GROMACS .gro file of C-alpha atoms in nm:
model
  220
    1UNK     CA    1  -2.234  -1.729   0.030
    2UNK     CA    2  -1.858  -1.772   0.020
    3UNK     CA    3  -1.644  -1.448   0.123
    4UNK     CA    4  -1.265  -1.455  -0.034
    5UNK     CA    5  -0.970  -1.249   0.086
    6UNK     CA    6  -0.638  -1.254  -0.162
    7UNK     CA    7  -0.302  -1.040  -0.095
    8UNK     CA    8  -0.228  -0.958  -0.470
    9UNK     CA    9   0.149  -0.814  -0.382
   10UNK     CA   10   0.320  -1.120  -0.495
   11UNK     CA   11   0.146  -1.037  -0.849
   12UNK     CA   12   0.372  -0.773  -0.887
   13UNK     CA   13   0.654  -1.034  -0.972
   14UNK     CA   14   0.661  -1.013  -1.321
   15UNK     CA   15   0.643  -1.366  -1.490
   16UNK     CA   16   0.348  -1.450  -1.228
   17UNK     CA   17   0.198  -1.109  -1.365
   18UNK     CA   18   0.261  -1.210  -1.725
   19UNK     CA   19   0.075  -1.621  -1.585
   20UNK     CA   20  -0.200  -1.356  -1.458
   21UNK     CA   21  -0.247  -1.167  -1.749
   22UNK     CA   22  -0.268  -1.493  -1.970
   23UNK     CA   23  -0.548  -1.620  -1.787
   24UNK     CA   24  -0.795  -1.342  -1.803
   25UNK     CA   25  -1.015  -1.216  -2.106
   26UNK     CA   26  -0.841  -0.914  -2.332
   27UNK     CA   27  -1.080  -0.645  -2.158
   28UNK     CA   28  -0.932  -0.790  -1.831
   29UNK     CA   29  -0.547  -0.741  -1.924
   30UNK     CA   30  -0.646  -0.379  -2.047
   31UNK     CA   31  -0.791  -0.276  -1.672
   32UNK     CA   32  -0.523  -0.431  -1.552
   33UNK     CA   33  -0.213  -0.254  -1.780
   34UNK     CA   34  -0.369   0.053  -1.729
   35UNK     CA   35  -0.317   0.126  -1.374
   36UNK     CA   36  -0.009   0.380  -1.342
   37UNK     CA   37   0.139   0.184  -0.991
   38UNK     CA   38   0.261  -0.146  -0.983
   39UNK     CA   39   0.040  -0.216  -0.669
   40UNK     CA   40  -0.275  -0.115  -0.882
   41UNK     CA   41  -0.191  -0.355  -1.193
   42UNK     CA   42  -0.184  -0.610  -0.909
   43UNK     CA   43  -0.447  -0.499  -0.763
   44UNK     CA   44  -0.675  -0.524  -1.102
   45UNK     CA   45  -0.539  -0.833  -1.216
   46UNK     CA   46  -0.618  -0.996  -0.861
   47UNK     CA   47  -0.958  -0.879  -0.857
   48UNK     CA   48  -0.991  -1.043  -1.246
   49UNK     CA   49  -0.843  -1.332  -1.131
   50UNK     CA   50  -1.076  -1.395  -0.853
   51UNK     CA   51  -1.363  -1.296  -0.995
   52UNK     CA   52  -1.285  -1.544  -1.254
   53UNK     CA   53  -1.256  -1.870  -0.949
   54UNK     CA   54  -1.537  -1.759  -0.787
   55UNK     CA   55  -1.766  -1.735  -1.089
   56UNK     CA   56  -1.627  -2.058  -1.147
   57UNK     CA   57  -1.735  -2.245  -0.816
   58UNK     CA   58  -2.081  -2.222  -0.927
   59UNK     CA   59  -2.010  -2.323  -1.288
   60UNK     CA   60  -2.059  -1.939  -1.420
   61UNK     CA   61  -1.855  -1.805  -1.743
   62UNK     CA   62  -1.614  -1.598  -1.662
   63UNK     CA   63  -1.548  -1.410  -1.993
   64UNK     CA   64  -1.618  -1.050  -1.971
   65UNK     CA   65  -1.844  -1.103  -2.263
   66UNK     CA   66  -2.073  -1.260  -2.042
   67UNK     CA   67  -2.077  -0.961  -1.756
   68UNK     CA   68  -2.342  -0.710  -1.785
   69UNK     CA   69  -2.404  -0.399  -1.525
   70UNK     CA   70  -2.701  -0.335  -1.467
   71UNK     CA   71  -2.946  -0.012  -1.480
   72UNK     CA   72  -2.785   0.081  -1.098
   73UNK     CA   73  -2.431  -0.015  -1.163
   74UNK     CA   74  -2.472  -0.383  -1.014
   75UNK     CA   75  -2.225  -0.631  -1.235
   76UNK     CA   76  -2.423  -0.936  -1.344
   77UNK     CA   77  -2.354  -1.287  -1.507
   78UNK     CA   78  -2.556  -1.405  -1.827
   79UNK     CA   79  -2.463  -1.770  -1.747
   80UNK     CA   80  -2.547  -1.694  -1.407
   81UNK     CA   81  -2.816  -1.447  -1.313
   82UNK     CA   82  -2.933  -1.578  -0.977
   83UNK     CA   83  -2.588  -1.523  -0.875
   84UNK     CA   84  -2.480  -1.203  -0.678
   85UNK     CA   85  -2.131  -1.087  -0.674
   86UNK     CA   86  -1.900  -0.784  -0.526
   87UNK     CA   87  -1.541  -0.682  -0.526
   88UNK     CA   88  -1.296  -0.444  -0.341
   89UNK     CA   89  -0.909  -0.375  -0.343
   90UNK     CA   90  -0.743  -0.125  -0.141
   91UNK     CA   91  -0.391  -0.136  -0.025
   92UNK     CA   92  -0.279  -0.444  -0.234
   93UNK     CA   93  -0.554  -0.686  -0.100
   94UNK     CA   94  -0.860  -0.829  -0.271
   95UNK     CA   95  -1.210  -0.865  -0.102
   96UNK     CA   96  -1.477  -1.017  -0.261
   97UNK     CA   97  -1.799  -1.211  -0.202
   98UNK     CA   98  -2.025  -1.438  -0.416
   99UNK     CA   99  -2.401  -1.539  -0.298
  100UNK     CA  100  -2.672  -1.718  -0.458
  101UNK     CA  101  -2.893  -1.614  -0.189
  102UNK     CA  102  -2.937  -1.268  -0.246
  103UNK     CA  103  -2.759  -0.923  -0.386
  104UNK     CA  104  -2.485  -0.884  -0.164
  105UNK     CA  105  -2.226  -0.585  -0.180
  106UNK     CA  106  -1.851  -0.626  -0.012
  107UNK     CA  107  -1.576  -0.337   0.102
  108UNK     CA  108  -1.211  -0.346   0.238
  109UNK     CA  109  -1.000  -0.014   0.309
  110UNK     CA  110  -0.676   0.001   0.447
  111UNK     CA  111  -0.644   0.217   0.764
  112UNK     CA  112  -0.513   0.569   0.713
  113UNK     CA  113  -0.293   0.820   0.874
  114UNK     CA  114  -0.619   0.986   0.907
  115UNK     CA  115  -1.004   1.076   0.786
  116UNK     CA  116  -1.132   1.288   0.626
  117UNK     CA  117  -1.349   1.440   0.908
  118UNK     CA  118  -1.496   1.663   0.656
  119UNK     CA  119  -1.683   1.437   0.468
  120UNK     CA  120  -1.808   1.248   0.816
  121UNK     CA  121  -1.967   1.617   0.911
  122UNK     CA  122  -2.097   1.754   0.571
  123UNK     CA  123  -2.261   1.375   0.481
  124UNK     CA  124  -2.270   1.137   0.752
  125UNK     CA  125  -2.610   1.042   0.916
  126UNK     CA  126  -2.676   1.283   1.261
  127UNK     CA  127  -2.605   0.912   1.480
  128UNK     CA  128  -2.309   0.870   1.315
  129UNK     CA  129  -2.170   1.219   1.375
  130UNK     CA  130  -2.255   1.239   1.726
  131UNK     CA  131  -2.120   0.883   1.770
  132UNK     CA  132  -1.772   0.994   1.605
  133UNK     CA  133  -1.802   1.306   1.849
  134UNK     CA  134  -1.890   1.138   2.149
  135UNK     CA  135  -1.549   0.925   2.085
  136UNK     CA  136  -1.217   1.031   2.335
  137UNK     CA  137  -0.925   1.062   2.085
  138UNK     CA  138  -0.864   1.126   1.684
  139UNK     CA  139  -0.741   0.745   1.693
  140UNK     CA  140  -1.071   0.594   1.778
  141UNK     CA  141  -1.238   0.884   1.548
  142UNK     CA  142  -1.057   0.750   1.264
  143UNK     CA  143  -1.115   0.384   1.331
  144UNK     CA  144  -1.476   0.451   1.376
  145UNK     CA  145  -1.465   0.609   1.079
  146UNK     CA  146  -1.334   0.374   0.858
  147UNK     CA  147  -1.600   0.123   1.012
  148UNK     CA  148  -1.877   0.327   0.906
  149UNK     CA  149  -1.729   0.368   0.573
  150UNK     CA  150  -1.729   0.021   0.504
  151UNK     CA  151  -2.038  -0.087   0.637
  152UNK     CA  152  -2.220   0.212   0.458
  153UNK     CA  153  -1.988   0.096   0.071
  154UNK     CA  154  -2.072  -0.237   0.152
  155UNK     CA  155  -2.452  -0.172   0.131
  156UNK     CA  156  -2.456   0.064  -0.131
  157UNK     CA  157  -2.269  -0.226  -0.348
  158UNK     CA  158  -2.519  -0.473  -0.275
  159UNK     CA  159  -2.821  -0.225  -0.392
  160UNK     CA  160  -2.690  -0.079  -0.631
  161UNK     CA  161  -2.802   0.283  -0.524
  162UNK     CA  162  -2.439   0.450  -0.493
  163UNK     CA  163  -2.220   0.595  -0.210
  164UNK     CA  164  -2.302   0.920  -0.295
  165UNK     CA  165  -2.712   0.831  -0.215
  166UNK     CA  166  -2.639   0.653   0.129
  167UNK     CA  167  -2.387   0.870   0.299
  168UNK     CA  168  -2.660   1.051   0.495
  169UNK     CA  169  -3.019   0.825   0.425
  170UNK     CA  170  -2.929   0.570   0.698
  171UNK     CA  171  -2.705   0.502   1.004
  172UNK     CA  172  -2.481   0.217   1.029
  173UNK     CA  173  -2.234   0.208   1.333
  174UNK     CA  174  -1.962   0.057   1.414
  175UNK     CA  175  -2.058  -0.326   1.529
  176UNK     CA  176  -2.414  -0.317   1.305
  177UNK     CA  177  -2.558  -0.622   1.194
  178UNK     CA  178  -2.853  -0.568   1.104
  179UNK     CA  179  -3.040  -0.259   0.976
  180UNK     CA  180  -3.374  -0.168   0.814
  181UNK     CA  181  -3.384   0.014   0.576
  182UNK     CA  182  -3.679   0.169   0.359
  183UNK     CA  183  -3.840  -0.138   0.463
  184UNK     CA  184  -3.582  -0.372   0.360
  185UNK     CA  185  -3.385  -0.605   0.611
  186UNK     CA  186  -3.022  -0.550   0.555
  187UNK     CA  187  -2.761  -0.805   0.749
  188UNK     CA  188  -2.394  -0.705   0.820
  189UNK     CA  189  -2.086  -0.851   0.903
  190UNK     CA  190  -1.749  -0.694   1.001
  191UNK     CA  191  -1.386  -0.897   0.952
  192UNK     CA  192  -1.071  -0.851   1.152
  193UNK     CA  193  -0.790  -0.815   0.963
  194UNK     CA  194  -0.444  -0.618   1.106
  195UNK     CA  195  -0.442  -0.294   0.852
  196UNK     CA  196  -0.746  -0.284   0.685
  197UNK     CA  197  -1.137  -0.238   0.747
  198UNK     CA  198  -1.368  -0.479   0.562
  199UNK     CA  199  -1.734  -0.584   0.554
  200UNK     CA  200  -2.013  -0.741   0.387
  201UNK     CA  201  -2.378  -0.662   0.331
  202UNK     CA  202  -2.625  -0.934   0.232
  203UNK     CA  203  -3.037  -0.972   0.216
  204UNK     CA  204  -2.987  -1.267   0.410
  205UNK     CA  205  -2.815  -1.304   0.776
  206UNK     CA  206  -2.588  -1.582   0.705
  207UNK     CA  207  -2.332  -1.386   0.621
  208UNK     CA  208  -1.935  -1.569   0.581
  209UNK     CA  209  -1.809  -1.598   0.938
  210UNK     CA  210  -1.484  -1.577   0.799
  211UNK     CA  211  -1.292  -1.474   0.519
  212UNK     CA  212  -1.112  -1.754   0.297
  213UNK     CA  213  -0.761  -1.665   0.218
  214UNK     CA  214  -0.662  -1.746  -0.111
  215UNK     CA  215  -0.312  -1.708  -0.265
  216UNK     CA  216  -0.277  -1.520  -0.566
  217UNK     CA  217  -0.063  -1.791  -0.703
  218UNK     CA  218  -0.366  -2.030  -0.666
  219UNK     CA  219  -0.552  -1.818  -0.907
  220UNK     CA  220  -0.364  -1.800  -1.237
   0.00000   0.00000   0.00000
């Protein structure tokens, strides 16, 4: 399992944009053009670029023709079916993970002026409310927050089952690793990184110990 972090700012230079857009499939430069913000075409084209390398690694097509999602919303690869795969972009970065070991899901948001408490008390899980309650200040409220967020995105991408269906049906706090749930042995992992929250979910607990950094230069 290989866990890849890219900063796609610099792809909002517009001849590397225009190298981008060259290198991905037709239904890839459409996502990507129509985004409103410069940082989202970035953003797009980033997360088409990389999911084009890290197909690649383990010798997997690439062309969109070849990408199916599945009954629950999980992206697959014809050429590749044993091979799970998840991306994120918020704030101009990229996050995403590729296993052959398992479905895996993967999340990054960038830290916010504040959150939305409201959606903490109508859907979190009781632990997690009384663990953002029990906290001293709004700062540490929000960080928490964003923690839980990610953790509880991060395993909703890797089984397919949605957000919406895993606010409240299980508790992941800040620091989890591990977690069963309806039976199932999740493992989590949580990355530093100045700005942003990010983390991983996988079926199996060798999870990335660290993201790879990859300039967005690198992929086009």
């Amino acid at each position: 399992m290989l866990a890849f972090l890219v900063d796609a700012t610099p792809l909002r230079d517009q001849d590397l944009f225009a190298r981008g857009l060259a290198a991905v499939s037709p239904a890839r430069r459409e996502k990507a053009l129509r985004c409103r913000s410069d940082e989202g075409r970035a953003m797009r084209l980033g997360a088409g670029l990389l999911l084009r390398a890290g197909l690649a690694l383990w010798g997997a097509d690439a062309d969109d023709a070849d990408i199916f999602i599945d009954a629950r919303g999980k992206p697959w690869c014809r050429t590749r079916p044993d091979l799970h795969f998840s991306l994120s972009h918020s704030g101009g970065m990229v996050f995403g993970v590729f296993s052959d070991a398992g479905p895996t899901g993967a999340d990054i948001e960038r830290d916010r002026a504040c959150a939305p408490r409201n959606v903490a008390e109508r859907f979190f899980h009781p632990d997690e409310k009384c663990f953002l309650h029990d906290l001293p200040d709004e700062t540490r409220r929000r960080d928490a927050f964003l923690r839980i967020w990610t953790l509880k995105e991060s395993y909703a991408k890797a089984t397919g089952l949605g957000i919406a269906a895993t606010l409240s049906s299980c508790s992941l706090l800040p620091g989890t690793t591990q977690a069963h749930i309806d039976g199932v042995a999740w493992h989590f992992r949580e990355y530093a990184l100045a700005g942003w929250k990010c983390a991983v979910c996988g079926a199996v607990a060798a999870l990335p110990s660290k993201l790879e950094r990859v300039a967005a230069a690198d992929l086009v």
